[in-house]
Coordinates of C-alpha atoms in Angstrom, one line a residue:
M1 CA -8.8 97.8 139.6
E2 CA -7.0 96.4 142.6
I3 CA -3.3 96.2 142.0
N4 CA -1.7 93.1 143.4
E5 CA 1.9 94.0 143.0
H6 CA 4.1 96.9 141.9
Y7 CA 7.6 96.6 140.3
D8 CA 10.2 98.8 138.9
V9 CA 10.6 96.6 135.8
V10 CA 8.1 94.1 134.5
V11 CA 9.4 91.8 131.7
V12 CA 6.8 89.8 129.8
G13 CA 8.1 86.7 128.1
G14 CA 10.6 84.2 129.5
G15 CA 12.6 83.4 126.3
P16 CA 16.2 84.3 125.7
A17 CA 15.4 88.0 125.4
G18 CA 13.3 88.1 128.5
I19 CA 15.7 86.1 130.6
N20 CA 18.6 88.4 129.7
A21 CA 16.5 91.6 130.2
A22 CA 15.3 90.5 133.6
I23 CA 18.8 89.5 134.7
A24 CA 20.2 92.9 133.6
A25 CA 17.5 94.8 135.4
G26 CA 17.8 92.7 138.6
R27 CA 21.5 93.2 138.7
K28 CA 20.9 97.0 138.7
N29 CA 18.9 96.5 141.9
M30 CA 15.6 97.0 140.3
K31 CA 12.5 95.3 141.7
T32 CA 12.0 93.1 138.7
L33 CA 9.3 90.6 137.7
L34 CA 9.6 88.1 134.8
I35 CA 6.2 86.7 133.5
E36 CA 6.1 83.5 131.4
R37 CA 3.1 81.7 130.0
Y38 CA 4.6 78.2 130.2
G39 CA 5.8 76.3 133.3
F40 CA 9.4 76.6 132.2
L41 CA 11.7 79.2 130.7
G42 CA 13.5 79.3 127.4
G43 CA 10.9 80.4 124.8
M44 CA 11.5 79.0 121.4
S45 CA 14.9 77.5 122.5
T46 CA 13.0 75.1 124.8
A47 CA 9.3 75.0 123.9
A48 CA 10.0 74.7 120.1
L49 CA 13.5 73.0 120.3
V50 CA 15.3 75.8 118.4
Y51 CA 18.9 74.4 118.5
P52 CA 21.7 75.3 118.3
W53 CA 22.2 79.0 119.1
M54 CA 23.6 80.7 116.0
T55 CA 25.7 82.8 115.9
F56 CA 27.8 84.8 118.3
H57 CA 30.4 85.5 115.6
T58 CA 31.0 87.2 112.3
N59 CA 31.9 85.0 109.3
N60 CA 35.6 85.7 109.9
G61 CA 35.4 84.4 113.5
K62 CA 35.2 87.6 115.5
Q63 CA 32.8 87.3 118.5
V64 CA 30.4 90.2 118.5
I65 CA 27.8 89.0 121.0
K66 CA 29.0 88.6 124.6
G67 CA 27.7 90.1 127.9
I68 CA 25.1 88.1 129.7
A69 CA 24.7 85.8 126.7
Q70 CA 28.3 84.7 126.9
E71 CA 28.0 84.3 130.6
I72 CA 25.2 81.9 130.1
V73 CA 27.3 79.9 127.6
S74 CA 30.3 79.8 129.9
R75 CA 28.2 78.7 132.9
L76 CA 26.6 76.0 130.8
Q77 CA 30.1 74.8 129.9
E78 CA 31.0 74.6 133.5
R79 CA 28.2 72.2 134.2
G80 CA 28.5 70.1 131.0
G81 CA 25.5 71.8 129.4
S82 CA 27.3 73.1 126.3
P83 CA 30.6 72.6 124.5
G84 CA 30.7 76.3 123.9
H85 CA 31.1 77.9 120.4
I86 CA 32.1 75.3 117.8
R87 CA 32.5 75.5 114.0
D88 CA 29.4 75.3 111.9
T89 CA 30.2 72.4 109.6
I90 CA 27.4 73.5 107.3
G91 CA 29.5 76.6 106.7
F92 CA 26.5 79.0 106.7
V93 CA 27.9 80.8 109.7
Y94 CA 31.2 80.6 111.5
S95 CA 30.0 79.1 114.7
V96 CA 27.1 77.4 116.4
T97 CA 26.5 76.9 120.1
P98 CA 24.9 73.6 121.2
Y99 CA 23.3 73.5 124.6
H100 CA 21.3 71.1 126.8
P101 CA 17.8 72.6 127.1
E102 CA 17.0 71.3 130.6
K103 CA 20.4 72.6 132.0
Y104 CA 19.7 75.9 130.3
I105 CA 16.3 76.2 132.0
V106 CA 17.7 75.5 135.5
L107 CA 20.7 77.8 135.0
A108 CA 18.4 80.6 133.8
I109 CA 16.3 80.3 136.9
E110 CA 19.4 80.3 139.1
M111 CA 20.8 83.4 137.4
L112 CA 17.4 85.2 137.8
K113 CA 17.3 84.3 141.5
E114 CA 20.9 85.5 142.0
A115 CA 19.8 88.8 140.5
G116 CA 16.8 89.0 142.8
V117 CA 14.3 88.7 140.0
E118 CA 10.8 87.3 140.9
L119 CA 9.4 84.8 138.5
L120 CA 5.7 84.2 137.6
L121 CA 5.2 81.1 135.5
H122 CA 2.0 79.6 134.1
S123 CA 0.8 83.2 133.6
F124 CA -0.5 84.7 130.4
V125 CA -0.8 88.5 129.9
D126 CA -4.2 89.2 128.3
N127 CA -4.8 92.8 129.2
V128 CA -2.7 96.0 129.2
C129 CA -4.0 99.2 130.9
V130 CA -2.8 102.4 129.2
E131 CA -3.4 105.9 130.5
D132 CA -1.9 109.0 128.9
D133 CA 0.5 107.0 126.8
Q134 CA 1.8 105.1 129.8
I135 CA 1.2 101.5 130.7
T136 CA -0.1 101.5 134.3
S137 CA -0.5 97.7 134.7
V138 CA -0.8 94.4 132.9
T139 CA -3.2 91.6 133.8
V140 CA -2.2 88.0 133.9
T141 CA -4.5 85.0 133.9
G142 CA -3.5 81.7 135.4
K143 CA -4.5 79.0 137.9
S144 CA -4.8 81.7 140.6
G145 CA -7.3 83.7 138.6
R146 CA -6.4 87.2 137.4
I147 CA -3.5 89.2 138.8
H148 CA -3.0 92.9 138.2
I149 CA 0.6 94.0 138.1
A150 CA 1.8 97.6 138.0
G151 CA 5.2 98.8 137.0
E152 CA 7.4 101.8 136.1
I153 CA 8.9 100.3 132.9
F154 CA 7.6 97.3 130.9
I155 CA 9.6 95.2 128.5
D156 CA 7.9 93.2 125.7
A157 CA 9.9 90.0 125.2
T158 CA 6.9 87.9 124.1
G159 CA 8.3 87.3 120.6
D160 CA 4.9 88.0 119.1
G161 CA 4.8 91.6 120.5
D162 CA 1.7 90.7 122.6
V163 CA 2.1 93.5 125.1
S164 CA 2.9 96.1 122.5
H165 CA -0.2 95.0 120.5
L166 CA -2.5 95.1 123.5
A167 CA -1.1 98.6 124.4
G168 CA -2.0 100.0 121.0
V169 CA 1.6 100.3 119.6
P170 CA 1.6 100.5 115.8
M171 CA 2.9 97.1 114.5
F172 CA 4.3 95.4 111.4
K173 CA 3.2 91.9 110.7
G174 CA 5.0 89.7 108.1
R175 CA 6.4 91.2 104.9
E176 CA 5.3 94.7 104.0
K177 CA 3.7 93.9 100.6
D178 CA 1.2 91.3 101.7
H179 CA 1.8 90.6 105.4
K180 CA 2.7 86.9 104.7
M181 CA 5.1 85.5 107.3
Q182 CA 8.0 83.1 107.2
P183 CA 6.8 79.5 107.7
M184 CA 6.5 77.7 111.0
T185 CA 8.6 74.6 111.8
M186 CA 7.9 71.7 114.1
K187 CA 11.3 70.5 115.2
F188 CA 12.1 67.1 116.7
R189 CA 15.0 65.1 118.0
M190 CA 16.1 61.6 117.0
R191 CA 18.5 59.2 118.9
G192 CA 20.4 56.3 117.5
V193 CA 22.0 58.3 114.7
N194 CA 25.3 57.1 113.3
T195 CA 27.1 60.4 112.8
T196 CA 30.4 58.7 111.7
K197 CA 28.5 57.2 108.8
I198 CA 27.0 60.5 107.9
T199 CA 30.5 62.2 108.0
Q200 CA 31.9 59.5 105.7
Y201 CA 29.0 59.9 103.3
M202 CA 29.6 63.6 103.1
I203 CA 33.3 63.0 102.4
D204 CA 32.4 60.6 99.6
H205 CA 29.6 62.7 98.1
P206 CA 30.4 66.4 98.6
S207 CA 28.1 67.5 95.8
H208 CA 25.1 66.3 97.7
F209 CA 25.6 69.0 100.4
Y210 CA 25.5 72.8 100.8
K211 CA 28.4 74.3 98.9
K212 CA 30.0 75.9 102.0
S213 CA 30.0 72.7 104.0
L214 CA 33.4 72.1 105.8
I215 CA 33.9 68.7 104.1
D216 CA 37.7 69.2 103.6
E217 CA 38.0 70.0 107.3
L218 CA 35.9 67.0 108.2
K219 CA 38.1 64.8 106.1
A220 CA 41.2 66.1 107.7
G221 CA 39.8 65.6 111.2
K222 CA 40.1 69.3 112.0
V223 CA 36.4 69.7 113.0
S224 CA 33.7 67.4 114.3
L225 CA 30.3 67.2 112.6
S226 CA 27.9 69.9 114.1
G227 CA 25.3 70.3 111.3
V228 CA 24.3 69.0 107.9
Q229 CA 22.5 70.7 105.1
G230 CA 21.9 68.7 101.9
F231 CA 21.2 65.1 101.0
Y232 CA 19.7 66.8 98.0
P233 CA 19.3 63.6 95.8
Q234 CA 17.5 61.7 98.5
W235 CA 15.1 64.6 99.3
E236 CA 14.3 65.2 95.6
K237 CA 13.7 61.5 95.0
A238 CA 11.3 61.1 97.9
K239 CA 9.1 64.0 96.7
L240 CA 7.6 64.6 100.2
P241 CA 4.7 67.0 100.2
I242 CA 6.8 69.6 102.1
N243 CA 7.7 72.8 100.4
R244 CA 11.4 72.9 101.0
D245 CA 14.5 71.7 99.0
Q246 CA 16.9 69.9 101.5
V247 CA 17.5 68.1 104.7
L248 CA 18.8 70.1 107.6
F249 CA 19.8 68.8 111.0
F250 CA 22.2 69.6 113.9
I251 CA 24.1 67.2 116.1
G252 CA 23.4 66.9 119.8
P253 CA 23.2 67.3 122.7
A254 CA 24.1 63.6 122.8
E255 CA 26.6 62.1 120.4
D256 CA 24.0 59.9 118.7
E257 CA 21.3 62.6 118.7
V258 CA 20.2 65.1 116.1
L259 CA 17.8 68.0 116.0
V260 CA 15.9 67.9 112.7
N261 CA 14.7 71.1 111.1
C262 CA 12.9 69.8 108.0
T263 CA 9.2 70.5 108.4
R264 CA 7.7 73.6 106.8
V265 CA 4.2 74.8 107.6
Q266 CA 3.2 77.7 105.5
G267 CA 0.2 80.0 105.2
Y268 CA -0.7 80.4 108.9
D269 CA -0.7 83.3 111.2
G270 CA 1.1 82.7 114.6
T271 CA -1.1 85.2 116.3
N272 CA -4.4 83.5 115.3
V273 CA -5.4 80.6 117.5
H274 CA -7.4 78.9 114.7
D275 CA -4.3 79.0 112.5
L276 CA -2.1 77.8 115.3
S277 CA -4.4 74.9 115.9
N278 CA -4.2 73.8 112.3
A279 CA -0.4 74.5 112.2
E280 CA 0.3 72.3 115.2
Y281 CA -1.5 69.3 113.6
E282 CA 0.1 69.9 110.2
G283 CA 3.6 70.1 111.8
R284 CA 3.2 66.9 113.8
K285 CA 2.0 65.0 110.6
Q286 CA 5.2 66.3 108.9
V287 CA 7.4 65.1 111.8
L288 CA 6.3 61.5 111.3
M289 CA 6.7 61.8 107.5
V290 CA 10.2 63.2 107.8
A291 CA 11.3 60.7 110.4
D292 CA 10.1 57.8 108.2
F293 CA 12.0 59.4 105.2
L294 CA 15.2 59.7 107.2
T295 CA 15.2 56.2 108.5
Q296 CA 14.5 54.7 105.1
H297 CA 16.6 56.9 102.8
V298 CA 19.4 58.8 104.6
P299 CA 22.6 57.0 105.5
G300 CA 23.2 57.0 109.3
F301 CA 19.5 57.0 110.3
E302 CA 18.8 53.3 109.7
H303 CA 18.4 52.6 113.5
A304 CA 17.3 56.1 114.6
A305 CA 14.0 56.9 116.3
V306 CA 12.1 60.0 117.3
T307 CA 12.6 60.9 121.0
T308 CA 11.3 64.4 121.4
V309 CA 9.0 66.7 119.5
G310 CA 8.5 70.4 120.2
T311 CA 6.0 71.4 122.9
Q312 CA 4.7 73.8 120.4
I313 CA 5.4 74.6 116.7
G314 CA 8.3 77.0 116.1
I315 CA 7.2 80.4 115.0
R316 CA 9.7 82.5 113.0
E317 CA 7.7 85.6 112.4
T318 CA 4.6 87.5 113.5
R319 CA 4.3 91.1 114.9
R320 CA 7.1 93.7 115.2
I321 CA 6.8 97.1 116.7
I322 CA 7.1 100.2 114.6
G323 CA 9.8 102.0 116.6
H324 CA 11.8 105.2 116.4
Y325 CA 13.9 103.6 113.8
V326 CA 13.2 100.6 111.5
L327 CA 16.3 98.5 110.7
D328 CA 16.2 97.5 107.0
K329 CA 18.0 95.2 104.6
E330 CA 20.6 97.7 103.5
D331 CA 21.5 98.4 107.2
V332 CA 22.3 94.7 107.6
V333 CA 24.0 93.9 104.3
Q334 CA 26.1 97.1 104.4
G335 CA 27.1 96.4 108.0
R336 CA 26.0 99.9 109.0
K337 CA 27.1 101.5 112.2
F338 CA 24.8 103.7 114.4
D339 CA 25.6 106.2 117.1
D340 CA 23.0 104.6 119.4
V341 CA 24.2 101.0 118.9
I342 CA 23.2 98.7 121.7
A343 CA 24.0 95.3 120.1
R344 CA 25.9 93.9 117.1
S345 CA 25.3 90.7 115.1
G346 CA 27.1 88.8 112.4
Y347 CA 24.2 86.6 111.3
P348 CA 23.2 86.9 107.6
I349 CA 19.7 87.6 106.3
D350 CA 18.0 84.2 106.2
I351 CA 14.4 84.4 104.9
H352 CA 12.4 81.2 104.6
D353 CA 10.0 82.0 101.8
P354 CA 6.4 82.4 103.0
T355 CA 5.0 80.6 100.0
K356 CA 7.8 78.9 98.0
R357 CA 10.4 76.2 98.6
G358 CA 13.6 78.3 98.9
V359 CA 15.5 80.4 101.4
E360 CA 16.8 83.9 100.5
F361 CA 20.3 84.7 101.8
A362 CA 22.2 88.0 102.1
F363 CA 25.5 88.1 103.9
V364 CA 26.9 91.1 105.8
K365 CA 29.6 93.1 104.1
G366 CA 32.4 95.2 105.6
D367 CA 33.7 93.8 108.9
G368 CA 30.9 91.2 108.9
A369 CA 28.8 92.8 111.6
F370 CA 25.9 95.3 111.7
D371 CA 24.7 97.5 114.5
I372 CA 21.2 97.3 116.1
P373 CA 20.2 100.9 117.2
Y374 CA 18.6 101.6 120.6
R375 CA 15.8 103.3 118.7
C376 CA 14.7 99.9 117.4
L377 CA 13.7 98.9 120.9
I378 CA 11.6 102.0 121.6
P379 CA 8.0 101.8 120.3
K380 CA 5.8 104.7 119.2
N381 CA 2.9 105.9 121.2
V382 CA 3.7 104.2 124.6
N383 CA 6.3 106.0 126.7
N384 CA 7.3 103.4 129.3
L385 CA 7.6 100.3 127.1
L386 CA 10.7 98.7 125.5
A387 CA 10.8 95.7 123.1
A388 CA 13.4 93.0 123.0
G389 CA 14.0 89.9 120.9
R390 CA 11.9 89.0 117.9
C391 CA 9.5 92.0 118.2
I392 CA 11.9 94.9 117.8
S393 CA 11.5 97.4 115.0
T394 CA 12.7 96.0 111.7
T395 CA 11.6 95.3 108.1
H396 CA 10.7 91.8 107.1
E397 CA 14.2 91.4 105.5
A398 CA 16.2 92.7 108.5
F399 CA 14.0 90.7 110.9
A400 CA 15.4 87.5 109.2
T401 CA 18.6 88.1 111.1
T402 CA 17.6 89.9 114.3
R403 CA 15.2 87.1 115.1
L404 CA 18.1 84.7 115.9
T405 CA 18.6 83.8 119.6
P406 CA 22.0 85.4 120.3
S407 CA 20.7 88.7 118.9
A408 CA 17.6 88.3 121.0
M409 CA 19.8 87.8 124.1
A410 CA 21.8 90.9 123.3
T411 CA 18.7 93.2 122.7
G412 CA 17.3 91.7 125.9
Q413 CA 20.3 92.8 128.0
A414 CA 20.1 96.2 126.4
A415 CA 16.4 96.6 127.2
G416 CA 16.8 95.5 130.8
T417 CA 19.7 97.9 131.2
A418 CA 17.8 100.8 129.6
A419 CA 14.8 100.1 131.7
S420 CA 16.9 100.3 134.9
L421 CA 18.5 103.6 133.8
A422 CA 15.0 105.0 133.1
V423 CA 13.8 104.1 136.6
E424 CA 17.0 105.5 138.2
K425 CA 16.7 108.8 136.4
N426 CA 12.9 108.9 136.5
V427 CA 12.7 109.4 132.7
S428 CA 11.1 107.6 129.8
P429 CA 13.2 105.0 127.9
A430 CA 13.4 107.4 125.0
S431 CA 15.0 110.0 127.3
V432 CA 17.7 107.7 128.5
E433 CA 21.2 109.0 127.7
V434 CA 22.5 106.7 125.0
Q435 CA 26.1 107.2 126.2
D436 CA 25.1 106.1 129.7
L437 CA 23.4 103.0 128.3
Q438 CA 26.4 102.1 126.1
D439 CA 28.8 102.6 129.0
E440 CA 26.7 100.3 131.2
L441 CA 26.5 97.6 128.5
K442 CA 30.3 97.8 127.8
A443 CA 31.0 97.5 131.6
N444 CA 28.9 94.3 131.6
G445 CA 30.7 92.7 128.6
A446 CA 28.7 93.8 125.6
V447 CA 30.5 94.3 122.3
L448 CA 29.5 97.6 120.7
E449 CA 32.4 98.3 118.3

């Protein structure tokens, strides 16, 4: 095989985890390549319209995710691409972080260029060459044909664990008892929404909304509407053939714009192209159905219209590596601390049932945050590979919090930093000194305590 290029660090997947991993490695003067299958960056944040980012804080308001993730938010604020962290008026978490997807894409590319990272778009990794438990190269297919790329350390930030799977890493898929996965969602945006009317309806009918909604604060003018969960009577009366129990949407980026998260496509495997083909069709049918429902039955949507539908259906759950440690539900709920912590999160467990209507919640006790250990990023069987983002090592339950975007950003920065240290010291990621890794992360703004 003729190798076309050789890099210190090769990151596969240009979503939030991959972006942050590549920036971290590039800033450590590593020759770094970021590979992305689409012609744009952002992963689920842009391709599937996952919006807003939630959450950078614990439920008591302490920010536990910073570093490169916070730098992205701050730089978006400077260019009018985000208001920063604002209160979640649903009350499920302390804060949400709205952002403008196109401004995020451009900023991400600029930050990658500043860090000296090379970018390869329109390129899909379809083969991984492994020799003696080491990845020697990956092969990407695109308009230019097949390109073979060698590297010292590889980072799987594909979300679905594609690189790990192709490399022969042992993997989890879905929940342990039956491998069923959380449902997919086709998200969409509507313009022409009267948010003032929605706010007044919430004040007048508080029982129609999620019990933690900040309705008193809305009434007092202390917060502005950022998200809505409820309209229970309207949803129940409509009896749409969608297996969920409420309306959910978030405001923005424009004042009269909302991101609707109401479709639910169950029973499909996001790593199977036949299932994905069916899910895309089902999701788009549901979009039209939900949009009609909103304009006909929900106050404030009378003059609204669909403006944007996801480039692809949003995928919550597929494969995860089996790593040196598997984060579980009790680790999250008890707010456990680990000596090899590389990121923290305050997001609760949030499982969209694979077969039923509901969502299972479990909130973090103690100080409201749990640790993500470095060992969750290190797969078994392959020595020069790290995982970041959705495909790190967790159970089905713990995955329902680590899958969220700010956590993916944090594990991405950790993976990129660890990969750089491994190259510098000429050791495997598993042999990187955890204290050195933690010191680097702290020096670059990460919160580890």
